[in-house]
């Protein structure tokens, strides 16, 4: 009997010790923050200023110089930020601000006119590390729409804001607000008149695509601006800003603020910014399609961009192009139109600027 009681006491003692023993927590993988990452020396930046029928014979020497100088000015601003360890997101905003403040491009100051004679702008930005994104559509008084897109991403629970609500949010975030007249440029206004005249002449057309077709823009250029970048922390991002389509009606919104259509970034694959016939970029979900082909078909960035722009978009009937960068710093500047304003700059400071089908190596930055 004593042995039985002793065994029972020992069993109870063991059970109590097990129940009260502090269990070790299970280690869970922590998401790396920017500060946790090891900085590398690899980075790069690519920009575009629109694609379309841009032919050398239609371009004066002075205008060609003006476009190249502005492209170079913009990309060097972003490149300097990246070289100094800044983020891809910051580089993209500062670069696009330069293009938005120039009347040369269809974004910000140079935005085209709607059918009603107003300027309605769209923009988007996306962070490839978090897949967070912000976008705005139909804003009329925000000086730099890309900055508002960033605020939507960082300081709201939403991805896309439009119209009056977006402008109210811009005021709450204390962004620079301007009078609508700030966006007036004479050449854009005259472009509207030409489109309206062409519209009257084609009023009896039976082409079902006319609802998505701007004859003047298609025959000249799509002026959207965009930027993609890889920073030293290994993060990529994309941003795009536009005035949309000349003579657009009914508060038309294009592909730019539609995440996955005209703007997309994912650290696992690439960052993409598009320019072109927006309705087709939306139908083809062009920016995401390039990323998806890299992820699921294991294509390189160059292969995926070529497949989507030269085959899939073309077969749909769309025209335009993209700039893109992957997580290793490889770049793509693919377009199926006659030309695309574009520039790229790598970690070595090598700058490439192009307008027409060929590229031009400008110079290597002194280190």
PDB file of C-alpha atoms in Angstrom, residues 41 69 81-82 87 100 197 298-299 307 313 334 353:
ATOM      1  CA  UNK A  41      25.296  49.133 -54.568  1.00  0.00           C
ATOM      2  CA  UNK A  69      17.062  68.081 -71.840  1.00  0.00           C
ATOM      3  CA  UNK A  81      18.271  60.327 -54.673  1.00  0.00           C
ATOM      4  CA  UNK A  82      18.934  56.635 -55.298  1.00  0.00           C
ATOM      5  CA  UNK A  87      14.002  55.101 -51.570  1.00  0.00           C
ATOM      6  CA  UNK A 100       4.568  67.309 -64.314  1.00  0.00           C
ATOM      7  CA  UNK A 197     -13.005  69.254 -86.054  1.00  0.00           C
ATOM      8  CA  UNK A 298       9.546  32.287 -65.435  1.00  0.00           C
ATOM      9  CA  UNK A 299      10.191  34.707 -68.299  1.00  0.00           C
ATOM     10  CA  UNK A 307       5.452  39.348 -75.440  1.00  0.00           C
ATOM     11  CA  UNK A 313      -1.394  44.386 -76.808  1.00  0.00           C
ATOM     12  CA  UNK A 334       9.298  48.355 -74.970  1.00  0.00           C
ATOM     13  CA  UNK A 353      17.942  58.752 -73.856  1.00  0.00           C
TER      14      UNK A 353
END
